[in-house]
mmCIF file of C-alpha atoms and ligand atoms in Angstrom:
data_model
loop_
_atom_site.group_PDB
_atom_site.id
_atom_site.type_symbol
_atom_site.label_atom_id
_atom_site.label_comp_id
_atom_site.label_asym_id
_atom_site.label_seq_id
_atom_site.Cartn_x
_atom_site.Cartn_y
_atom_site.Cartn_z
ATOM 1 C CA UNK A 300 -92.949 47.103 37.562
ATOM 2 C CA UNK A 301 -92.230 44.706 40.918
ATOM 3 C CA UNK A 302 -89.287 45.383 42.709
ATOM 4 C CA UNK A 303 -87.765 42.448 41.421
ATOM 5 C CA UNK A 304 -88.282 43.795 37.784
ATOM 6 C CA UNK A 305 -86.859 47.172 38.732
ATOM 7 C CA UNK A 306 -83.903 45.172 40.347
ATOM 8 C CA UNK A 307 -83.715 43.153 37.402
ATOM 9 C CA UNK A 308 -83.152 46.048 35.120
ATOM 10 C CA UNK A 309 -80.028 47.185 37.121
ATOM 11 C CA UNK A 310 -78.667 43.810 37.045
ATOM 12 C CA UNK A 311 -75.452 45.160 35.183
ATOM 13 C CA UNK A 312 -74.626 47.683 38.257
ATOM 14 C CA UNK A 313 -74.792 44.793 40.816
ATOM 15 C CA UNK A 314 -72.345 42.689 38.693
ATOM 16 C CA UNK A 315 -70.023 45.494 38.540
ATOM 17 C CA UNK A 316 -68.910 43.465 41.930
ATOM 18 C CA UNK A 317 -64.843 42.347 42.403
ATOM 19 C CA UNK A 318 -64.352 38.478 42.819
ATOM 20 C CA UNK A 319 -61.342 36.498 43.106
ATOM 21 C CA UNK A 320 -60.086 35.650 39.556
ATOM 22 C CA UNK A 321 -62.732 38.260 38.453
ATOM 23 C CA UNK A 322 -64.686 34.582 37.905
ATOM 24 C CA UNK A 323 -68.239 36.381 38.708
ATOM 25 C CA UNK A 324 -69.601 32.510 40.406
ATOM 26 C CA UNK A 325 -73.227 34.036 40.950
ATOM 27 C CA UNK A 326 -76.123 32.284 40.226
ATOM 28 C CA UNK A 327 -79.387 34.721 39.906
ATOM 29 C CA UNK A 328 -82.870 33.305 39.720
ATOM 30 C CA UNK A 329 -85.397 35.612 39.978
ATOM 31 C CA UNK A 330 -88.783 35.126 41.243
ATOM 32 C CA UNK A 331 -92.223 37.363 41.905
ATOM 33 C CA UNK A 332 -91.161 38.449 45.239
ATOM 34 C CA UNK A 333 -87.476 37.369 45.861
ATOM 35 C CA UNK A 334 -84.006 36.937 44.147
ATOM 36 C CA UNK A 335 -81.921 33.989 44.874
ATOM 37 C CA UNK A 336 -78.318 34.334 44.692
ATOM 38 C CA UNK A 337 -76.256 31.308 44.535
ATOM 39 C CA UNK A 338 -72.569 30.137 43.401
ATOM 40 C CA UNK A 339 -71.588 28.260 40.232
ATOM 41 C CA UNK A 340 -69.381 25.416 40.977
ATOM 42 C CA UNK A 341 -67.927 25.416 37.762
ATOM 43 C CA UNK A 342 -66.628 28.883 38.403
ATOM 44 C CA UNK A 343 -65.500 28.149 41.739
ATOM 45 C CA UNK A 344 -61.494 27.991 42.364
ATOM 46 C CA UNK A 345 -61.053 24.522 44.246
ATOM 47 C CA UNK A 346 -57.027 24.413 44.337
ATOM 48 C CA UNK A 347 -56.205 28.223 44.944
ATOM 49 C CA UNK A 348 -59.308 29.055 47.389
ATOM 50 C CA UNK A 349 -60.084 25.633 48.801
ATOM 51 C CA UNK A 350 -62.128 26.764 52.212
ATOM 52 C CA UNK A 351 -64.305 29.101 49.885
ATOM 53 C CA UNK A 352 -62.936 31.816 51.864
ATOM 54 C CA UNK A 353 -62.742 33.979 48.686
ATOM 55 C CA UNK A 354 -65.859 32.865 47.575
ATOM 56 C CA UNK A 355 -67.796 33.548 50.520
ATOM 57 C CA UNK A 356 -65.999 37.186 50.891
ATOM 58 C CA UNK A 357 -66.760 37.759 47.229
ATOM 59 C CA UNK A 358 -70.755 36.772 47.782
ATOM 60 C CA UNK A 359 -70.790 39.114 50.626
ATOM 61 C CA UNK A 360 -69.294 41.604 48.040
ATOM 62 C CA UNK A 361 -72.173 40.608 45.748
ATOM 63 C CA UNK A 362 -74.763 41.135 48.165
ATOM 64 C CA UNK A 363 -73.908 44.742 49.722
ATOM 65 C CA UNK A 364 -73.777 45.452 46.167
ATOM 66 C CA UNK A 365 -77.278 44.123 45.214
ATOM 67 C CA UNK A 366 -78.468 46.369 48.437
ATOM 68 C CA UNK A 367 -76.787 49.157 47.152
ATOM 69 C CA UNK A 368 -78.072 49.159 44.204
ATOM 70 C CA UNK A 369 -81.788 48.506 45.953
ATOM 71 C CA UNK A 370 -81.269 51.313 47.966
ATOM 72 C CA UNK A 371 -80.414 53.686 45.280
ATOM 73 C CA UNK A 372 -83.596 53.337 43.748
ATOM 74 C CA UNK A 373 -85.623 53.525 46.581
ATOM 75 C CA UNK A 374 -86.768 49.730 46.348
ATOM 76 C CA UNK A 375 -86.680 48.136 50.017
ATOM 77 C CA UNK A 376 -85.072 45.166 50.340
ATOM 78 C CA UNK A 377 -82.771 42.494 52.537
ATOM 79 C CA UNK A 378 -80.947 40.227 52.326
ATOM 80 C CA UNK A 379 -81.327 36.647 54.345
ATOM 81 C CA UNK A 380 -79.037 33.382 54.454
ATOM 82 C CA UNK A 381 -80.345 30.806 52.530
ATOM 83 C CA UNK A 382 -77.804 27.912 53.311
ATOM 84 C CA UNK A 383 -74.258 27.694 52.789
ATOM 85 C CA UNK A 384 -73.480 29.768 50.093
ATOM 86 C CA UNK A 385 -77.065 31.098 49.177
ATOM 87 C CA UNK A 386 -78.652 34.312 49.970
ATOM 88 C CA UNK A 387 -82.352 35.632 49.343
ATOM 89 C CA UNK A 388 -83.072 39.308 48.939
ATOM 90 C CA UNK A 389 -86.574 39.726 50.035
ATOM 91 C CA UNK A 390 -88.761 42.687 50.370
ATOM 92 C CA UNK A 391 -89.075 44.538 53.661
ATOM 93 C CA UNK A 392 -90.689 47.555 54.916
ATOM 94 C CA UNK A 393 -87.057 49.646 55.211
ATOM 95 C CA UNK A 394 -85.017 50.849 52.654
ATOM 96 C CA UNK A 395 -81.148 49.330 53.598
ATOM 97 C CA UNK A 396 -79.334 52.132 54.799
ATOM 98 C CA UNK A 397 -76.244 52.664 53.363
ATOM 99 C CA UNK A 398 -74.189 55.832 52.149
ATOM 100 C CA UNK A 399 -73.330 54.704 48.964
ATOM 101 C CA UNK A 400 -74.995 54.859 45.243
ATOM 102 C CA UNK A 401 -74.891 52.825 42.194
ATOM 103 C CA UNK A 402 -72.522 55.324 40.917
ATOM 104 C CA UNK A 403 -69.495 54.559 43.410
ATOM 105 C CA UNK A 404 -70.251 50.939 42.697
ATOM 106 C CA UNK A 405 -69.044 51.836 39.302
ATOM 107 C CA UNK A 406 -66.086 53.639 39.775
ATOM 108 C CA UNK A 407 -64.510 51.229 42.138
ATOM 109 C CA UNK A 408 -61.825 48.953 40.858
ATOM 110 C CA UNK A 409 -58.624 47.235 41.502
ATOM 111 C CA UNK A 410 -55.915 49.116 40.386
ATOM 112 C CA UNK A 411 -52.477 46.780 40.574
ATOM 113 C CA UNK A 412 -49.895 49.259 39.085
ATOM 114 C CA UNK A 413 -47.809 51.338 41.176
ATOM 115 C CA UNK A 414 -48.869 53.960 43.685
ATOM 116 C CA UNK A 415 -48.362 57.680 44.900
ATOM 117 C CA UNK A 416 -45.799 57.036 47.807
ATOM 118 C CA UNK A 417 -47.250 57.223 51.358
ATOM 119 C CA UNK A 418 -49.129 55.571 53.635
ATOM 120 C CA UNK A 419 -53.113 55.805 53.869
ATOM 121 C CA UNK A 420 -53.945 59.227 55.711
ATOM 122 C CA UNK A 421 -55.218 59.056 59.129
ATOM 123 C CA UNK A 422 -58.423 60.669 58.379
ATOM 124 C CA UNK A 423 -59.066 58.238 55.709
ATOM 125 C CA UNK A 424 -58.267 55.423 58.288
ATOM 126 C CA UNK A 425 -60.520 56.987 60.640
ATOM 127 C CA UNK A 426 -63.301 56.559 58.039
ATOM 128 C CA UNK A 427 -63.265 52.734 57.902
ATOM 129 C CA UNK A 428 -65.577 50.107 59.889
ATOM 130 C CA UNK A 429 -63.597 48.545 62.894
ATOM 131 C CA UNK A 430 -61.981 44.942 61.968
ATOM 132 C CA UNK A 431 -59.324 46.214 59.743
ATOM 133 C CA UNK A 432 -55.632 46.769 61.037
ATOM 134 C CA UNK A 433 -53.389 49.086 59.325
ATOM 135 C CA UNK A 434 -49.286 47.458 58.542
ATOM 136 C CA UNK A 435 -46.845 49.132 56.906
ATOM 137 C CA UNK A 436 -46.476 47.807 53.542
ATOM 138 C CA UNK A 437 -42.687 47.290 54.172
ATOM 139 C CA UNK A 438 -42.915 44.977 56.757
ATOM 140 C CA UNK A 439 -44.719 42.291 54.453
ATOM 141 C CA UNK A 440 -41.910 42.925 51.315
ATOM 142 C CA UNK A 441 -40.372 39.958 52.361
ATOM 143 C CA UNK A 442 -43.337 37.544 52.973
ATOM 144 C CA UNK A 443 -45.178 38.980 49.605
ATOM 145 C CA UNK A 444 -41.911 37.553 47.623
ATOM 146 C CA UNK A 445 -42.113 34.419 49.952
ATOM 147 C CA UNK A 446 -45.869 34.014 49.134
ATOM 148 C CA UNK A 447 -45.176 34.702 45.282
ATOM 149 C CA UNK A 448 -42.712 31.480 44.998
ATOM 150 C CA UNK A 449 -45.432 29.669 46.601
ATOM 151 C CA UNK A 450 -47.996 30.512 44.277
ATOM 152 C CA UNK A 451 -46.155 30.628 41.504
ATOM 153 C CA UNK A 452 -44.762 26.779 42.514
ATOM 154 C CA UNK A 453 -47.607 25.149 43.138
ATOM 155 C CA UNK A 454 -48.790 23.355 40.126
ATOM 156 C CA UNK A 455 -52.516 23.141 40.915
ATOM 157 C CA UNK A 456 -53.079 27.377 41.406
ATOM 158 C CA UNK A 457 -50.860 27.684 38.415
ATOM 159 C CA UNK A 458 -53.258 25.929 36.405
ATOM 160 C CA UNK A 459 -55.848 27.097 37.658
ATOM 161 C CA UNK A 460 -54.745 30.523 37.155
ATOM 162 C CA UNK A 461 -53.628 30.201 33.954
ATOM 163 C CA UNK A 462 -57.664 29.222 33.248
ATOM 164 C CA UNK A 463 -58.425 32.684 34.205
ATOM 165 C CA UNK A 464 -56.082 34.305 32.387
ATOM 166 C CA UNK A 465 -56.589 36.391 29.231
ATOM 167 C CA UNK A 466 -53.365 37.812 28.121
ATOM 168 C CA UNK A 467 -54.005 38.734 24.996
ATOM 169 C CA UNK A 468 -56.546 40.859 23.728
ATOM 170 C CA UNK A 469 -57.504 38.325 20.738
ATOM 171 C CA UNK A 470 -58.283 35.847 23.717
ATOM 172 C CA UNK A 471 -62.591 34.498 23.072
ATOM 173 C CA UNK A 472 -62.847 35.601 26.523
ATOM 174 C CA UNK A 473 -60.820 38.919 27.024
ATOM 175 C CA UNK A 474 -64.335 41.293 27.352
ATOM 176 C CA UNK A 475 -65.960 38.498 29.672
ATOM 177 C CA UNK A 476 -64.155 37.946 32.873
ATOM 178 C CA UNK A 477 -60.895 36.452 34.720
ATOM 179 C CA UNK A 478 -57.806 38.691 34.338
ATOM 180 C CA UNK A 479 -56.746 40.917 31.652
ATOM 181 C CA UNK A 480 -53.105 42.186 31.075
ATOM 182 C CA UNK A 481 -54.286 45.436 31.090
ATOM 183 C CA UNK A 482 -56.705 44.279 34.519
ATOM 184 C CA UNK A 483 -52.639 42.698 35.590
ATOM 185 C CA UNK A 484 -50.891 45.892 34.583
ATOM 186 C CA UNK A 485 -48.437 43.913 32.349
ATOM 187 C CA UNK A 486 -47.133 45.729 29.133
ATOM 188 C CA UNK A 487 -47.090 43.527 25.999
ATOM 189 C CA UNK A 488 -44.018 41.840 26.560
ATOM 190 C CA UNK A 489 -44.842 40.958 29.901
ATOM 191 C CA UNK A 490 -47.844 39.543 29.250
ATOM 192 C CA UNK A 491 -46.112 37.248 26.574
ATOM 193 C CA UNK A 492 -43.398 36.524 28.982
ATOM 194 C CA UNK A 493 -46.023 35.365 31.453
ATOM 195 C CA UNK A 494 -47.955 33.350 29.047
ATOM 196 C CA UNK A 495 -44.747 31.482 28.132
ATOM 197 C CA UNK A 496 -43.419 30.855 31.721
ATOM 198 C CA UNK A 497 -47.008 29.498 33.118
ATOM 199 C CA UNK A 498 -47.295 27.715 29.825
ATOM 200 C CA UNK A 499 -43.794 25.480 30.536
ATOM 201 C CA UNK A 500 -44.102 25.830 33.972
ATOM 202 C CA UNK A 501 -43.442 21.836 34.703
ATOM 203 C CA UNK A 502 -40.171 22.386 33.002
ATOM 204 C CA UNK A 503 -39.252 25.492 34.086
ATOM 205 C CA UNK A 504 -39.875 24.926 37.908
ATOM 206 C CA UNK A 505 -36.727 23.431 37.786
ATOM 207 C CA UNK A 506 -34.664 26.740 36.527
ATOM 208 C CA UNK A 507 -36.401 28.753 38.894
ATOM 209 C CA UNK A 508 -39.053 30.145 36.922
ATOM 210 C CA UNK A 509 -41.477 30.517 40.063
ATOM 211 C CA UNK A 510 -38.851 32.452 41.886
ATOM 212 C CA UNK A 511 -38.749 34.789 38.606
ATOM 213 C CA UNK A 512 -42.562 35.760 38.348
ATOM 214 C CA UNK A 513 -42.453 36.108 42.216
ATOM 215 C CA UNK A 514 -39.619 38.683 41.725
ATOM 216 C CA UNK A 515 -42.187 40.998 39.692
ATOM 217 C CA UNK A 516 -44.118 41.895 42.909
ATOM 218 C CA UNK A 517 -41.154 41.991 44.955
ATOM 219 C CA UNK A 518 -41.311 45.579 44.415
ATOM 220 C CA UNK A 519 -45.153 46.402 44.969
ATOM 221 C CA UNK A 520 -44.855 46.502 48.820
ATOM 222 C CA UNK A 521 -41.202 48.864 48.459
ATOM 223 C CA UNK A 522 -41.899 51.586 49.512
ATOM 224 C CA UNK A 523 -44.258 54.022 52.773
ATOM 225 C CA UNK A 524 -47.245 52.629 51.357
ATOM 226 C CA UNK A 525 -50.022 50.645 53.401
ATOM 227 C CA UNK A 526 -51.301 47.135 53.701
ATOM 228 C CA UNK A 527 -54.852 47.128 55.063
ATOM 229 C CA UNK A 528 -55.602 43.424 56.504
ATOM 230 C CA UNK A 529 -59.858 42.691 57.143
ATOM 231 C CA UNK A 530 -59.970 40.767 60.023
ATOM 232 C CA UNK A 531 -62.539 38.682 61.780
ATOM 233 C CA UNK A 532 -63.259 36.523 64.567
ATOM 234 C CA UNK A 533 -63.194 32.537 63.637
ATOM 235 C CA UNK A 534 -66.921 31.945 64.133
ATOM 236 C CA UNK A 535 -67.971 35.005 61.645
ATOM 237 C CA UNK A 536 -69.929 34.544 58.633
ATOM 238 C CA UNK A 537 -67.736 35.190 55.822
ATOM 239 C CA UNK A 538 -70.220 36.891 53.601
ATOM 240 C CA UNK A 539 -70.971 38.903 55.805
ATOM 241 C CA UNK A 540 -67.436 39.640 56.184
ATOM 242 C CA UNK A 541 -67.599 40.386 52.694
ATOM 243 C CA UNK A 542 -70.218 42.949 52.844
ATOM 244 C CA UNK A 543 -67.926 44.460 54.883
ATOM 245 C CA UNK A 544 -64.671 44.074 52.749
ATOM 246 C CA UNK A 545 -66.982 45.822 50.160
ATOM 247 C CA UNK A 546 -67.459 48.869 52.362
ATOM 248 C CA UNK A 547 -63.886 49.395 53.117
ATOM 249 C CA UNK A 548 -63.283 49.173 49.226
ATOM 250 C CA UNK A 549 -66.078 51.642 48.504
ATOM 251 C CA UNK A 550 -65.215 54.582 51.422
ATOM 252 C CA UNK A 551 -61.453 54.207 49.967
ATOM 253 C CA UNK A 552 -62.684 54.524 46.491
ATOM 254 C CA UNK A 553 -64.524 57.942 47.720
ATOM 255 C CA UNK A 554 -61.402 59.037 49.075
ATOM 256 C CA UNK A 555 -59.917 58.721 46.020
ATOM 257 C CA UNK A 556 -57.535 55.566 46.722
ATOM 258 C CA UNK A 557 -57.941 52.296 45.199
ATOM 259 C CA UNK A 558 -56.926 48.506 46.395
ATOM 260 C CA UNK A 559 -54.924 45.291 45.262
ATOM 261 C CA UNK A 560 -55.805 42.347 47.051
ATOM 262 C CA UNK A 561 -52.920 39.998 48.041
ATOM 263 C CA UNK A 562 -54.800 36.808 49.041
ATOM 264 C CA UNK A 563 -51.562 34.895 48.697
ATOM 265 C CA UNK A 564 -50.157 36.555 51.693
ATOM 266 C CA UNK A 565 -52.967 34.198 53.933
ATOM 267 C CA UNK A 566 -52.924 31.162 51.364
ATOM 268 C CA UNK A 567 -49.652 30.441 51.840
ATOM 269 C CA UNK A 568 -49.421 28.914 55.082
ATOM 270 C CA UNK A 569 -45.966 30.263 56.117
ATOM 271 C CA UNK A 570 -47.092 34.041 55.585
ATOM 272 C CA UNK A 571 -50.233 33.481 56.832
ATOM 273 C CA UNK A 572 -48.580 32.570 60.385
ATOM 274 C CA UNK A 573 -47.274 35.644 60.332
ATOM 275 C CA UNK A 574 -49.580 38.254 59.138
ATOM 276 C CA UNK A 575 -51.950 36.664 61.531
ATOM 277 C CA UNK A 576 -48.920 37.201 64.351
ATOM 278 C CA UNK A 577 -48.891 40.547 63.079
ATOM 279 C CA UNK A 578 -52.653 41.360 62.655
ATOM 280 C CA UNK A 579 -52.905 39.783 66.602
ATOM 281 C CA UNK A 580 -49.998 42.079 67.719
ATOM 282 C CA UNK A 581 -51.356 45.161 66.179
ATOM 283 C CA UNK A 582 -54.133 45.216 68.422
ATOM 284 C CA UNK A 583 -56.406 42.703 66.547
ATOM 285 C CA UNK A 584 -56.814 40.311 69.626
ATOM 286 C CA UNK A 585 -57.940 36.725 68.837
ATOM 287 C CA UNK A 586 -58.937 37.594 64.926
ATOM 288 C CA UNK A 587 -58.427 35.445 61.522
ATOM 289 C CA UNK A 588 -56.709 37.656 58.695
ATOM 290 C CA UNK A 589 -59.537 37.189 55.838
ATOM 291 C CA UNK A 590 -58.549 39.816 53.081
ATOM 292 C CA UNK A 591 -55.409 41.691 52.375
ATOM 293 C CA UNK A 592 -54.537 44.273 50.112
ATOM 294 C CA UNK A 593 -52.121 47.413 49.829
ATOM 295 C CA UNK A 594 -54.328 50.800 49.336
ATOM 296 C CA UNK A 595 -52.917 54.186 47.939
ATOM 297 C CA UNK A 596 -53.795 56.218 44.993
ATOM 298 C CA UNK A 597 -52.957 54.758 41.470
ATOM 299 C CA UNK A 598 -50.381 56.723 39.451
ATOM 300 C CA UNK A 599 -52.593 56.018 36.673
ATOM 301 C CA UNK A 600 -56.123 55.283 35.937
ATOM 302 C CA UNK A 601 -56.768 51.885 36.575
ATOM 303 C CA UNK A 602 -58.776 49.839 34.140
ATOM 304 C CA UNK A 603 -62.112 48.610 34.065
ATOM 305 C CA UNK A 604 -62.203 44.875 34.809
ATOM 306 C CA UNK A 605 -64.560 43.077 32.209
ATOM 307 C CA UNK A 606 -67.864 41.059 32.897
ATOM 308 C CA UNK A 607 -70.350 38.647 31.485
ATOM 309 C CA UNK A 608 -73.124 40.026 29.186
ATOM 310 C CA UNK A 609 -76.176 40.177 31.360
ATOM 311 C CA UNK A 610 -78.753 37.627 30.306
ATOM 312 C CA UNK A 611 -75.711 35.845 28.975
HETATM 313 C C1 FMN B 84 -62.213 37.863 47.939
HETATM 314 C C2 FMN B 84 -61.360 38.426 46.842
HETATM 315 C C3 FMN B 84 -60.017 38.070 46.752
HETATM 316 C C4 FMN B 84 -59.205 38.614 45.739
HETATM 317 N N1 FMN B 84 -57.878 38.264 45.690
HETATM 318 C C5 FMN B 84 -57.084 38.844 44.752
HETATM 319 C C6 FMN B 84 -55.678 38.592 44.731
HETATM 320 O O1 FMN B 84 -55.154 37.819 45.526
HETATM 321 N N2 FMN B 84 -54.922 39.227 43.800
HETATM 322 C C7 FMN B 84 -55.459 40.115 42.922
HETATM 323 O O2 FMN B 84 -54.707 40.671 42.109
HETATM 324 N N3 FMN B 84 -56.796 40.382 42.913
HETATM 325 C C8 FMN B 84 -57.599 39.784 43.813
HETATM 326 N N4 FMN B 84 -58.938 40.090 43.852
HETATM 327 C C9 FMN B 84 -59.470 41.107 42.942
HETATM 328 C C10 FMN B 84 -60.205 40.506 41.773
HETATM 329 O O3 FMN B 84 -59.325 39.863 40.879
HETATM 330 C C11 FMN B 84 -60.984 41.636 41.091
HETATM 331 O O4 FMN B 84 -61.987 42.060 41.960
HETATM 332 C C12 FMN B 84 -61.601 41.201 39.772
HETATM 333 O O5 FMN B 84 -60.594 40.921 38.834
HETATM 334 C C13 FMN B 84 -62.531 42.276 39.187
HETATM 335 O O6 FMN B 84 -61.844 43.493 39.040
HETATM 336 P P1 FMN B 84 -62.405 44.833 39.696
HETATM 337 O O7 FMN B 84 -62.464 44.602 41.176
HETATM 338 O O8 FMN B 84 -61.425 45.912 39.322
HETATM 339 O O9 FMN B 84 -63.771 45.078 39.117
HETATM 340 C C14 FMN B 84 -59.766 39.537 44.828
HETATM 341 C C15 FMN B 84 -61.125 39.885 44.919
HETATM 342 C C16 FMN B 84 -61.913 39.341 45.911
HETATM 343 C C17 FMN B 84 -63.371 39.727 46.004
#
């Protein structure tokens, strides 16, 4: 077998890799001696991530997972740019040196119920690659309920959200990708609740609908927890941002705690003023806030987020 064949054959470990909307955009084409890895428009998310910043973060994400998996079976390889939004992995005389297997890869998940009280330990914090800066979840209560109305009142991510949705588990797509209730955490009801509020949204923007759905996280961000924010300078590459991002999720997920990413904290452009103020006064100096998301340890097992068939 080539190293591309032996890469091939773990293409389901690879894919086991988070993007936003769980919309898995990549775009494999495999030749004798490289991969190519590029992005599916029509899985892109235009109105709710419209600099690609998500996208570029989650093809990082892709990519330090590809290596991983490389790495764990011994098969050298890199990765190189190959244009906006396109990456090679080529063969090289190294294998990439990283400290984790194809078996953290698949125990890592989002986990968006509620977590054991506390903030993330010191030593744990100690673990993690510089560029992240540690806030109290607490302080961003208030701007995640501010950031929720947003969302939830903006027509365009609405829609687009709703696309991804699968609340039901009789949805065609519930075992392929975007969100699950169970992925959401929502009990039945919710989930029905949900569906019915997004479905009427036009109408029900005017009772205050979106200020009702942004309620439900209100309480997420209660209590001692933490709020990790990823941070980089402006002229960064973001997937390489998003290997990093990656990293951070996978030395938590060895330490036993798990993440929820609230991208809406940056998207909306109020809260994203201040995080950023925040990030920049916690030490951060002249960064961009790219990812955020609370970390603790889940109360209960999180579930496993689907994904397209391989080959499919
Ligand atoms: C760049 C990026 C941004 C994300 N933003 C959000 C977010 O704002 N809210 C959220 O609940 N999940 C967010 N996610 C998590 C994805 O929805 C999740 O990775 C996907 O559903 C697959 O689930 P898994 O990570 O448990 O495998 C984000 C993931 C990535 C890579």
């Amino acid at each position: 077998m080539t190293w591309v064949e032996e890469l091939r054959a773990r293409e389901a470990v690879f894919r086991r890799a988070p993007s936003a909307h769980n919309t898995q955009p990549w775009l494999l084409s495999y030749a004798a001696d490289e991969v190519r890895i590029g992005v599916d428009p029509a899985r892109s998310l235009p109105v709710s991530d419209p600099t690609g910043r998500d996208l570029e973060l989650g093809l990082g994400a892709f990519v330090e997972s590809c290596l991983v998996v490389a790495a764990d079976a011994g098969l050298a390889v890199d990765a190189v740019s190959d244009g906006p939004r396109a990456v090679r992995l080529v063969a090289v005389d190294a294998v990439y040196r990283t400290v984790f297997s194809a078996a953290d890869l698949d125990g890592r998940r989002v986990a968006r119920g509620s977590y054991v009280p506390g903030p993330v330990p010191q030593d744990v914090l100690a673990d993690l690659e510089s560029g992240l800066v540690h806030l109290p979840a607490q302080e961003l209560a208030a701007d995640l309920a501010a950031a929720d109305r947003w969302m939830f009142g903006t027509r365009g991510s609405v829609d687009e959200l709703r696309e991804w949705l699968r609340l039901r588990p009789g949805h065609p797509r519930y075992d392929r990708d975007g969100l699950t209730d169970r992925a959401l955490a929502l009990s039945r009801v919710e989930a029905r609740l949900l569906d019915a509020a997004l479905r009427s949204l036009a109408v029900t923007c005017r009772l205050g609908v979106p200020a009702l759905l942004a309620a439900s996280g209100r309480g997420l961000l209660r209590g001692d927890g933490s709020v990790l924010v990823l941070t980089g300078r402006a002229e960064e590459d973001r997937v390489a941002a998003g290997r990093r991002l990656l990293r951070t999720w996978l030395v938590l997920a060895r330490h036993g705690l798990a993440v929820h990413p609230l991208s809406q904290l940056i998207d909306c452009p109020a809260t994203a003023d201040r995080v950023r103020q925040r990030v920049r006064a916690g030490g951060g100096g002249e960064v961009e806030p790219l990812a955020v998301f609370r970390a603790g340890r889940p109360r209960a097992e999180p579930v496993r987020s689907a994904r397209l068939p391989v080959g499919g």
